[in-house]
Amino acid sequence: MEIFALVVTIAVALFFTYTNGFHDSANAIATSVSTRALTPRAALAMAAVMNLAGAFLGSGVAKTVSEGLIATPSGSTGMGLLLAALVGAITWNLVTWYFGLPSSSSHALFGGLVGAALAGGTQVHWNGVVDKVIVPMFLSPVVGLIVGYLVMLAIMWIFRRANPHKAKRGFRIAQTVSAAGMALGHGLQDAQKTMGVVVMALVISGHESFGDPIPVWVKIVSALMLSLGTYAGGWRIMRTLGRKIIELDPPQGFAAEATGASIMFGTAYLFKAPISTTHVITSAIMGVGATKRVNAVRWGVAKNIVLGWFITMPAAALVAACGYWLIDLAFL
């Protein structure tokens, strides 16, 4: 029975990674597709490959997810708690995907973990939640907005005397590199979040101990599921990021993607903080767009997106708590 519970939990964790992939594929490629730097299929294929590669670049974020947010529960209660957390995250991913809202899969997972832990009477490491989740949740969009704005100003100044048509052609090529960087950063951040959950499941079942290296098979299957989900695409969200916030040209697309990729690598390696790729790229697009003129950004759409950010963790937590109570009633 314990082995069955472990297999089911890992399978659900991998399905979460798949939904994360198609939910967040837009983060990496929406701008390059909207500026016609890449065709949609070529962009998705590139993003899938780079997501796969990014998953093998580190393990700091996985450690934060597996050890830094909630106390590791034990036995069947612990497995039920993880399962409920994943159900909460998946449910919110599917709801926001259906409505085309680029919410954060990462914060859906964190909300699910906290909600299930509270429902199951498991200790929540509030210091870890605040330091590694809440603070980056507020800071990363602000940094993305400011840095995106400054990077775009720098590009406009450096290329102020360049031929506009030649410059756009050059930035269209450069966007393939910046989009690849975004996808690599997404793999580095988001595949590790699933690895952290799978490691928790293995620790609960007694197959692993904290401090052990992440098993290679966990890295491979997490990376593969994220890549498969990415290739499945997220067209609804891609339209929101690529067109509805602001119409981007190639220099703006490059600036937004370069900003997003830089922030993701910096937070993963320097702070081991699991930030939201959605928050970073969306705010970077807004910052870049504001260099045209402030009202060039469709702030009404931006407001709805920000509202989605704020309700993601509580909503996923609520679904996860209800899921835990149902699992507890039926199986525990």
mmCIF file of C-alpha atoms in Angstrom:
data_model
loop_
_atom_site.group_PDB
_atom_site.id
_atom_site.type_symbol
_atom_site.label_atom_id
_atom_site.label_comp_id
_atom_site.label_asym_id
_atom_site.label_seq_id
_atom_site.Cartn_x
_atom_site.Cartn_y
_atom_site.Cartn_z
ATOM 1 C CA MET A 1 0.000 0.000 0.000
ATOM 2 C CA GLU A 2 2.872 2.373 0.852
ATOM 3 C CA ILE A 3 4.591 1.655 -2.472
ATOM 4 C CA PHE A 4 1.299 2.249 -4.304
ATOM 5 C CA ALA A 5 0.868 5.599 -2.510
ATOM 6 C CA LEU A 6 4.436 6.569 -3.443
ATOM 7 C CA VAL A 7 3.931 5.666 -7.111
ATOM 8 C CA VAL A 8 0.627 7.591 -7.268
ATOM 9 C CA THR A 9 2.175 10.667 -5.615
ATOM 10 C CA ILE A 10 5.165 10.675 -7.987
ATOM 11 C CA ALA A 11 2.833 10.208 -10.977
ATOM 12 C CA VAL A 12 0.695 13.163 -9.866
ATOM 13 C CA ALA A 13 3.866 15.242 -9.304
ATOM 14 C CA LEU A 14 4.955 14.486 -12.862
ATOM 15 C CA PHE A 15 1.507 15.405 -14.163
ATOM 16 C CA PHE A 16 1.857 18.718 -12.301
ATOM 17 C CA THR A 17 5.166 19.220 -14.135
ATOM 18 C CA TYR A 18 3.410 18.526 -17.429
ATOM 19 C CA THR A 19 0.726 21.147 -16.672
ATOM 20 C CA ASN A 20 3.505 23.498 -15.573
ATOM 21 C CA GLY A 21 5.160 22.987 -18.956
ATOM 22 C CA PHE A 22 2.154 23.820 -21.114
ATOM 23 C CA HIS A 23 1.018 26.526 -18.698
ATOM 24 C CA ASP A 24 4.398 28.281 -18.668
ATOM 25 C CA SER A 25 5.685 27.572 -22.179
ATOM 26 C CA ALA A 26 4.343 31.012 -23.085
ATOM 27 C CA ASN A 27 6.811 32.594 -20.661
ATOM 28 C CA ALA A 28 9.765 31.611 -22.800
ATOM 29 C CA ILE A 29 8.426 32.077 -26.301
ATOM 30 C CA ALA A 30 5.407 34.426 -26.418
ATOM 31 C CA THR A 31 7.483 37.503 -27.163
ATOM 32 C CA SER A 32 9.613 35.854 -29.865
ATOM 33 C CA VAL A 33 6.499 34.401 -31.527
ATOM 34 C CA SER A 34 4.584 37.700 -31.350
ATOM 35 C CA THR A 35 7.489 39.570 -33.013
ATOM 36 C CA ARG A 36 7.782 36.760 -35.605
ATOM 37 C CA ALA A 37 11.359 36.055 -34.604
ATOM 38 C CA LEU A 38 10.362 32.369 -34.390
ATOM 39 C CA THR A 39 7.481 30.328 -35.724
ATOM 40 C CA PRO A 40 5.287 28.858 -32.961
ATOM 41 C CA ARG A 41 6.355 25.245 -33.534
ATOM 42 C CA ALA A 42 10.047 26.086 -33.829
ATOM 43 C CA ALA A 43 9.796 28.176 -30.667
ATOM 44 C CA LEU A 44 8.063 25.380 -28.757
ATOM 45 C CA ALA A 45 10.621 22.796 -29.897
ATOM 46 C CA MET A 46 13.488 25.069 -28.870
ATOM 47 C CA ALA A 47 11.832 25.790 -25.507
ATOM 48 C CA ALA A 48 11.291 22.063 -24.857
ATOM 49 C CA VAL A 49 14.966 21.250 -25.504
ATOM 50 C CA MET A 50 16.235 24.156 -23.388
ATOM 51 C CA ASN A 51 13.836 23.288 -20.549
ATOM 52 C CA LEU A 52 15.306 19.787 -20.592
ATOM 53 C CA ALA A 53 18.851 21.139 -20.434
ATOM 54 C CA GLY A 54 18.032 23.677 -17.727
ATOM 55 C CA ALA A 55 16.748 21.001 -15.377
ATOM 56 C CA PHE A 56 20.286 19.630 -14.968
ATOM 57 C CA LEU A 57 21.987 22.932 -14.133
ATOM 58 C CA GLY A 58 21.496 22.975 -10.352
ATOM 59 C CA SER A 59 19.649 21.691 -7.297
ATOM 60 C CA GLY A 60 19.394 24.668 -4.907
ATOM 61 C CA VAL A 61 15.749 25.402 -5.712
ATOM 62 C CA ALA A 62 14.816 21.717 -5.252
ATOM 63 C CA LYS A 63 16.418 21.770 -1.794
ATOM 64 C CA THR A 64 14.410 24.865 -0.839
ATOM 65 C CA VAL A 65 11.134 23.235 -1.941
ATOM 66 C CA SER A 66 11.817 19.875 -0.259
ATOM 67 C CA GLU A 67 13.185 21.181 3.047
ATOM 68 C CA GLY A 68 12.570 24.889 3.446
ATOM 69 C CA LEU A 69 8.789 25.398 3.333
ATOM 70 C CA ILE A 70 7.081 22.745 5.477
ATOM 71 C CA ALA A 71 8.242 20.142 7.998
ATOM 72 C CA THR A 72 8.502 16.740 6.346
ATOM 73 C CA PRO A 73 5.459 14.724 7.465
ATOM 74 C CA SER A 74 5.702 10.983 7.925
ATOM 75 C CA GLY A 75 3.905 7.845 6.783
ATOM 76 C CA SER A 76 0.595 7.734 4.956
ATOM 77 C CA THR A 77 -0.362 11.152 6.362
ATOM 78 C CA GLY A 78 2.659 12.699 4.708
ATOM 79 C CA MET A 79 1.948 11.068 1.354
ATOM 80 C CA GLY A 80 -1.695 12.172 1.530
ATOM 81 C CA LEU A 81 -0.539 15.697 2.294
ATOM 82 C CA LEU A 82 1.794 15.803 -0.722
ATOM 83 C CA LEU A 83 -0.926 14.388 -2.951
ATOM 84 C CA ALA A 84 -3.409 17.039 -1.777
ATOM 85 C CA ALA A 85 -0.846 19.812 -2.338
ATOM 86 C CA LEU A 86 -0.287 18.644 -5.911
ATOM 87 C CA VAL A 87 -4.031 18.371 -6.605
ATOM 88 C CA GLY A 88 -4.476 21.962 -5.396
ATOM 89 C CA ALA A 89 -1.670 23.186 -7.654
ATOM 90 C CA ILE A 90 -2.877 21.237 -10.709
ATOM 91 C CA THR A 91 -6.461 22.450 -10.251
ATOM 92 C CA TRP A 92 -5.366 26.093 -10.157
ATOM 93 C CA ASN A 93 -3.067 25.571 -13.170
ATOM 94 C CA LEU A 94 -5.942 24.174 -15.222
ATOM 95 C CA VAL A 95 -8.385 26.911 -14.166
ATOM 96 C CA THR A 96 -5.981 29.733 -15.038
ATOM 97 C CA TRP A 97 -4.926 28.010 -18.276
ATOM 98 C CA TYR A 98 -8.588 27.738 -19.328
ATOM 99 C CA PHE A 99 -9.121 31.467 -18.813
ATOM 100 C CA GLY A 100 -5.776 32.367 -20.408
ATOM 101 C CA LEU A 101 -4.450 33.992 -17.240
ATOM 102 C CA PRO A 102 -0.656 33.767 -16.799
ATOM 103 C CA SER A 103 -0.654 32.926 -13.108
ATOM 104 C CA SER A 104 2.274 31.242 -11.387
ATOM 105 C CA SER A 105 2.516 27.443 -11.364
ATOM 106 C CA SER A 106 5.235 27.843 -8.749
ATOM 107 C CA HIS A 107 3.044 29.752 -6.326
ATOM 108 C CA ALA A 108 0.190 27.335 -6.977
ATOM 109 C CA LEU A 109 2.528 24.564 -5.768
ATOM 110 C CA PHE A 110 3.701 26.559 -2.747
ATOM 111 C CA GLY A 111 0.114 27.459 -1.861
ATOM 112 C CA GLY A 112 -0.850 23.797 -2.191
ATOM 113 C CA LEU A 113 1.962 22.697 0.136
ATOM 114 C CA VAL A 114 1.091 25.296 2.783
ATOM 115 C CA GLY A 115 -2.679 24.643 2.568
ATOM 116 C CA ALA A 116 -2.272 20.872 2.838
ATOM 117 C CA ALA A 117 0.221 21.255 5.710
ATOM 118 C CA LEU A 118 -2.161 23.483 7.664
ATOM 119 C CA ALA A 119 -5.069 21.096 7.063
ATOM 120 C CA GLY A 120 -2.935 18.113 8.115
ATOM 121 C CA GLY A 121 -1.508 19.742 11.243
ATOM 122 C CA THR A 122 2.028 19.768 9.844
ATOM 123 C CA GLN A 123 4.404 22.566 10.765
ATOM 124 C CA VAL A 124 4.873 25.312 8.177
ATOM 125 C CA HIS A 125 8.309 26.969 8.156
ATOM 126 C CA TRP A 126 6.915 30.491 7.959
ATOM 127 C CA ASN A 127 10.385 32.051 7.893
ATOM 128 C CA GLY A 128 11.188 29.973 4.823
ATOM 129 C CA VAL A 129 7.843 30.796 3.193
ATOM 130 C CA VAL A 130 8.375 34.520 3.767
ATOM 131 C CA ASP A 131 12.074 34.605 2.788
ATOM 132 C CA LYS A 132 11.953 32.231 -0.183
ATOM 133 C CA VAL A 133 8.410 32.754 -1.509
ATOM 134 C CA ILE A 134 6.621 35.905 -0.307
ATOM 135 C CA VAL A 135 9.546 38.352 -0.515
ATOM 136 C CA PRO A 136 10.652 37.144 -3.991
ATOM 137 C CA MET A 137 6.977 37.193 -5.083
ATOM 138 C CA PHE A 138 6.854 40.946 -4.419
ATOM 139 C CA LEU A 139 10.438 41.817 -5.323
ATOM 140 C CA SER A 140 10.880 39.883 -8.584
ATOM 141 C CA PRO A 141 8.103 41.713 -10.496
ATOM 142 C CA VAL A 142 9.391 45.079 -9.271
ATOM 143 C CA VAL A 143 12.933 44.174 -10.318
ATOM 144 C CA GLY A 144 11.625 42.840 -13.647
ATOM 145 C CA LEU A 145 9.697 46.060 -14.290
ATOM 146 C CA ILE A 146 12.629 48.363 -13.457
ATOM 147 C CA VAL A 147 15.353 46.305 -15.142
ATOM 148 C CA GLY A 148 13.202 45.774 -18.270
ATOM 149 C CA TYR A 149 12.646 49.527 -18.474
ATOM 150 C CA LEU A 150 16.372 50.302 -18.041
ATOM 151 C CA VAL A 151 17.535 47.623 -20.490
ATOM 152 C CA MET A 152 15.153 48.963 -23.129
ATOM 153 C CA LEU A 153 16.336 52.537 -22.518
ATOM 154 C CA ALA A 154 19.934 51.359 -22.952
ATOM 155 C CA ILE A 155 19.083 49.590 -26.225
ATOM 156 C CA MET A 156 17.281 52.676 -27.522
ATOM 157 C CA TRP A 157 20.301 54.860 -26.690
ATOM 158 C CA ILE A 158 22.938 52.480 -28.080
ATOM 159 C CA PHE A 159 21.052 51.960 -31.355
ATOM 160 C CA ARG A 160 19.654 55.497 -31.666
ATOM 161 C CA ARG A 161 21.561 56.108 -34.939
ATOM 162 C CA ALA A 162 21.142 52.601 -36.364
ATOM 163 C CA ASN A 163 19.021 51.861 -39.425
ATOM 164 C CA PRO A 164 15.643 50.805 -37.932
ATOM 165 C CA HIS A 165 15.064 47.970 -40.420
ATOM 166 C CA LYS A 166 18.568 46.515 -39.962
ATOM 167 C CA ALA A 167 18.319 46.862 -36.186
ATOM 168 C CA LYS A 168 14.976 45.027 -36.092
ATOM 169 C CA ARG A 169 16.359 42.270 -38.270
ATOM 170 C CA GLY A 170 19.340 41.890 -35.955
ATOM 171 C CA PHE A 171 17.193 41.820 -32.827
ATOM 172 C CA ARG A 172 14.914 39.239 -34.398
ATOM 173 C CA ILE A 173 17.961 36.955 -34.635
ATOM 174 C CA ALA A 174 19.087 37.923 -31.130
ATOM 175 C CA GLN A 175 15.666 36.965 -29.826
ATOM 176 C CA THR A 176 16.330 33.315 -30.590
ATOM 177 C CA VAL A 177 19.183 33.520 -28.051
ATOM 178 C CA SER A 178 17.200 35.443 -25.425
ATOM 179 C CA ALA A 179 14.202 33.112 -25.799
ATOM 180 C CA ALA A 180 16.549 30.132 -25.375
ATOM 181 C CA GLY A 181 17.906 31.776 -22.209
ATOM 182 C CA MET A 182 14.362 32.182 -20.875
ATOM 183 C CA ALA A 183 13.588 28.510 -21.556
ATOM 184 C CA LEU A 184 16.865 27.414 -19.954
ATOM 185 C CA GLY A 185 16.058 29.499 -16.865
ATOM 186 C CA HIS A 186 12.542 28.055 -16.779
ATOM 187 C CA GLY A 187 13.954 24.526 -16.779
ATOM 188 C CA LEU A 188 16.445 25.480 -14.062
ATOM 189 C CA GLN A 189 13.673 26.903 -11.869
ATOM 190 C CA ASP A 190 10.549 24.853 -12.522
ATOM 191 C CA ALA A 191 11.857 21.317 -13.062
ATOM 192 C CA GLN A 192 13.634 21.617 -9.722
ATOM 193 C CA LYS A 193 10.367 22.413 -7.942
ATOM 194 C CA THR A 194 8.985 19.038 -8.988
ATOM 195 C CA MET A 195 12.264 17.358 -8.078
ATOM 196 C CA GLY A 196 11.859 18.809 -4.579
ATOM 197 C CA VAL A 197 8.366 17.317 -4.228
ATOM 198 C CA VAL A 198 9.497 13.898 -5.510
ATOM 199 C CA VAL A 199 12.435 13.955 -3.077
ATOM 200 C CA MET A 200 9.976 14.690 -0.244
ATOM 201 C CA ALA A 201 7.892 11.691 -1.312
ATOM 202 C CA LEU A 202 10.999 9.472 -1.357
ATOM 203 C CA VAL A 203 12.050 10.712 2.106
ATOM 204 C CA ILE A 204 8.559 10.098 3.523
ATOM 205 C CA SER A 205 8.593 6.552 2.126
ATOM 206 C CA GLY A 206 12.076 5.885 3.543
ATOM 207 C CA HIS A 207 13.782 5.491 0.163
ATOM 208 C CA GLU A 208 15.893 8.647 0.505
ATOM 209 C CA SER A 209 17.277 10.938 3.196
ATOM 210 C CA PHE A 210 17.673 14.693 3.058
ATOM 211 C CA GLY A 211 21.251 15.457 2.140
ATOM 212 C CA ASP A 212 21.403 12.641 -0.415
ATOM 213 C CA PRO A 213 21.996 13.802 -3.990
ATOM 214 C CA ILE A 214 18.862 13.993 -6.125
ATOM 215 C CA PRO A 215 18.583 10.644 -7.964
ATOM 216 C CA VAL A 216 19.405 10.921 -11.657
ATOM 217 C CA TRP A 217 16.111 9.276 -12.639
ATOM 218 C CA VAL A 218 14.199 11.993 -10.734
ATOM 219 C CA LYS A 219 16.016 14.695 -12.714
ATOM 220 C CA ILE A 220 15.415 12.913 -16.018
ATOM 221 C CA VAL A 221 11.687 12.229 -15.595
ATOM 222 C CA SER A 222 11.022 15.730 -14.169
ATOM 223 C CA ALA A 223 12.879 17.343 -17.064
ATOM 224 C CA LEU A 224 11.175 15.142 -19.668
ATOM 225 C CA MET A 225 7.667 15.848 -18.367
ATOM 226 C CA LEU A 226 8.353 19.586 -18.263
ATOM 227 C CA SER A 227 9.636 19.426 -21.845
ATOM 228 C CA LEU A 228 6.669 17.381 -23.059
ATOM 229 C CA GLY A 229 4.284 19.840 -21.436
ATOM 230 C CA THR A 230 6.163 22.739 -22.991
ATOM 231 C CA TYR A 231 5.885 21.220 -26.455
ATOM 232 C CA ALA A 232 2.151 20.721 -25.934
ATOM 233 C CA GLY A 233 2.000 24.513 -25.870
ATOM 234 C CA GLY A 234 -0.029 27.099 -24.021
ATOM 235 C CA TRP A 235 -1.663 29.121 -26.767
ATOM 236 C CA ARG A 236 -4.248 30.903 -24.596
ATOM 237 C CA ILE A 237 -1.622 32.345 -22.270
ATOM 238 C CA MET A 238 0.721 33.057 -25.182
ATOM 239 C CA ARG A 239 -1.873 35.414 -26.657
ATOM 240 C CA THR A 240 -2.130 37.275 -23.342
ATOM 241 C CA LEU A 241 1.630 37.736 -22.938
ATOM 242 C CA GLY A 242 2.454 38.285 -26.597
ATOM 243 C CA ARG A 243 -0.327 40.624 -27.679
ATOM 244 C CA LYS A 244 -2.772 41.720 -25.008
ATOM 245 C CA ILE A 245 -0.340 43.524 -22.669
ATOM 246 C CA ILE A 246 1.423 45.436 -25.450
ATOM 247 C CA GLU A 247 2.390 44.898 -29.094
ATOM 248 C CA LEU A 248 6.125 44.170 -28.988
ATOM 249 C CA ASP A 249 8.772 44.699 -31.660
ATOM 250 C CA PRO A 250 11.999 42.615 -31.793
ATOM 251 C CA PRO A 251 14.194 44.993 -29.694
ATOM 252 C CA GLN A 252 11.502 45.099 -27.011
ATOM 253 C CA GLY A 253 11.082 41.334 -27.114
ATOM 254 C CA PHE A 254 14.834 40.846 -26.725
ATOM 255 C CA ALA A 255 14.969 43.294 -23.798
ATOM 256 C CA ALA A 256 12.097 41.553 -21.977
ATOM 257 C CA GLU A 257 13.520 38.058 -22.478
ATOM 258 C CA ALA A 258 17.084 39.038 -21.572
ATOM 259 C CA THR A 259 15.777 40.681 -18.391
ATOM 260 C CA GLY A 260 13.680 37.662 -17.435
ATOM 261 C CA ALA A 261 16.460 35.139 -18.061
ATOM 262 C CA SER A 262 19.011 37.165 -16.064
ATOM 263 C CA ILE A 263 16.731 37.421 -13.034
ATOM 264 C CA MET A 264 15.899 33.698 -13.090
ATOM 265 C CA PHE A 265 19.536 32.613 -13.217
ATOM 266 C CA GLY A 266 20.515 35.129 -10.537
ATOM 267 C CA THR A 267 17.838 34.053 -8.071
ATOM 268 C CA ALA A 268 18.447 30.322 -8.670
ATOM 269 C CA TYR A 269 22.199 30.471 -8.139
ATOM 270 C CA LEU A 270 22.631 33.346 -5.681
ATOM 271 C CA PHE A 271 19.568 32.986 -3.444
ATOM 272 C CA LYS A 272 18.263 29.466 -4.269
ATOM 273 C CA ALA A 273 14.856 31.156 -4.336
ATOM 274 C CA PRO A 274 12.088 29.478 -6.387
ATOM 275 C CA ILE A 275 10.713 32.549 -8.172
ATOM 276 C CA SER A 276 7.886 32.657 -10.670
ATOM 277 C CA THR A 277 8.958 32.846 -14.303
ATOM 278 C CA THR A 278 5.476 34.208 -15.049
ATOM 279 C CA HIS A 279 5.904 37.130 -12.661
ATOM 280 C CA VAL A 280 9.326 38.023 -14.029
ATOM 281 C CA ILE A 281 8.589 37.950 -17.763
ATOM 282 C CA THR A 282 5.207 39.668 -17.414
ATOM 283 C CA SER A 283 6.653 42.532 -15.382
ATOM 284 C CA ALA A 284 9.639 42.788 -17.754
ATOM 285 C CA ILE A 285 7.236 43.134 -20.704
ATOM 286 C CA MET A 286 5.410 45.916 -18.850
ATOM 287 C CA GLY A 287 8.687 47.715 -18.062
ATOM 288 C CA VAL A 288 9.873 47.454 -21.654
ATOM 289 C CA GLY A 289 6.509 48.632 -22.964
ATOM 290 C CA ALA A 290 6.487 51.656 -20.681
ATOM 291 C CA THR A 291 9.512 53.079 -22.540
ATOM 292 C CA LYS A 292 7.227 53.846 -25.494
ATOM 293 C CA ARG A 293 4.858 55.753 -23.294
ATOM 294 C CA VAL A 294 3.175 54.740 -20.058
ATOM 295 C CA ASN A 295 -0.275 54.370 -21.617
ATOM 296 C CA ALA A 296 1.119 52.086 -24.362
ATOM 297 C CA VAL A 297 0.795 49.226 -21.871
ATOM 298 C CA ARG A 298 -2.728 47.888 -21.509
ATOM 299 C CA TRP A 299 -2.789 48.306 -17.742
ATOM 300 C CA GLY A 300 -6.303 46.845 -17.468
ATOM 301 C CA VAL A 301 -4.989 43.467 -18.636
ATOM 302 C CA ALA A 302 -1.947 43.922 -16.401
ATOM 303 C CA LYS A 303 -4.217 44.615 -13.413
ATOM 304 C CA ASN A 304 -6.099 41.337 -13.973
ATOM 305 C CA ILE A 305 -2.801 39.466 -14.177
ATOM 306 C CA VAL A 306 -1.537 41.021 -10.930
ATOM 307 C CA LEU A 307 -4.835 40.135 -9.250
ATOM 308 C CA GLY A 308 -4.254 36.544 -10.372
ATOM 309 C CA TRP A 309 -0.845 36.615 -8.704
ATOM 310 C CA PHE A 310 -2.330 37.615 -5.361
ATOM 311 C CA ILE A 311 -5.092 35.005 -5.313
ATOM 312 C CA THR A 312 -2.988 32.080 -6.634
ATOM 313 C CA MET A 313 -1.464 30.952 -3.326
ATOM 314 C CA PRO A 314 -4.646 31.279 -1.214
ATOM 315 C CA ALA A 315 -6.784 29.619 -3.906
ATOM 316 C CA ALA A 316 -4.404 26.676 -4.368
ATOM 317 C CA ALA A 317 -4.064 26.406 -0.574
ATOM 318 C CA LEU A 318 -7.836 26.203 -0.163
ATOM 319 C CA VAL A 319 -8.200 23.506 -2.834
ATOM 320 C CA ALA A 320 -5.295 21.554 -1.302
ATOM 321 C CA ALA A 321 -6.803 21.789 2.204
ATOM 322 C CA CYS A 322 -10.160 20.470 0.929
ATOM 323 C CA GLY A 323 -8.294 17.740 -0.959
ATOM 324 C CA TYR A 324 -6.447 16.707 2.180
ATOM 325 C CA TRP A 325 -9.651 16.478 4.211
ATOM 326 C CA LEU A 326 -11.219 14.271 1.498
ATOM 327 C CA ILE A 327 -8.126 12.031 1.314
ATOM 328 C CA ASP A 328 -8.045 11.840 5.109
ATOM 329 C CA LEU A 329 -11.728 10.906 5.203
ATOM 330 C CA ALA A 330 -11.425 8.248 2.506
ATOM 331 C CA PHE A 331 -8.013 6.664 3.018
ATOM 332 C CA LEU A 332 -6.179 7.767 6.179
#
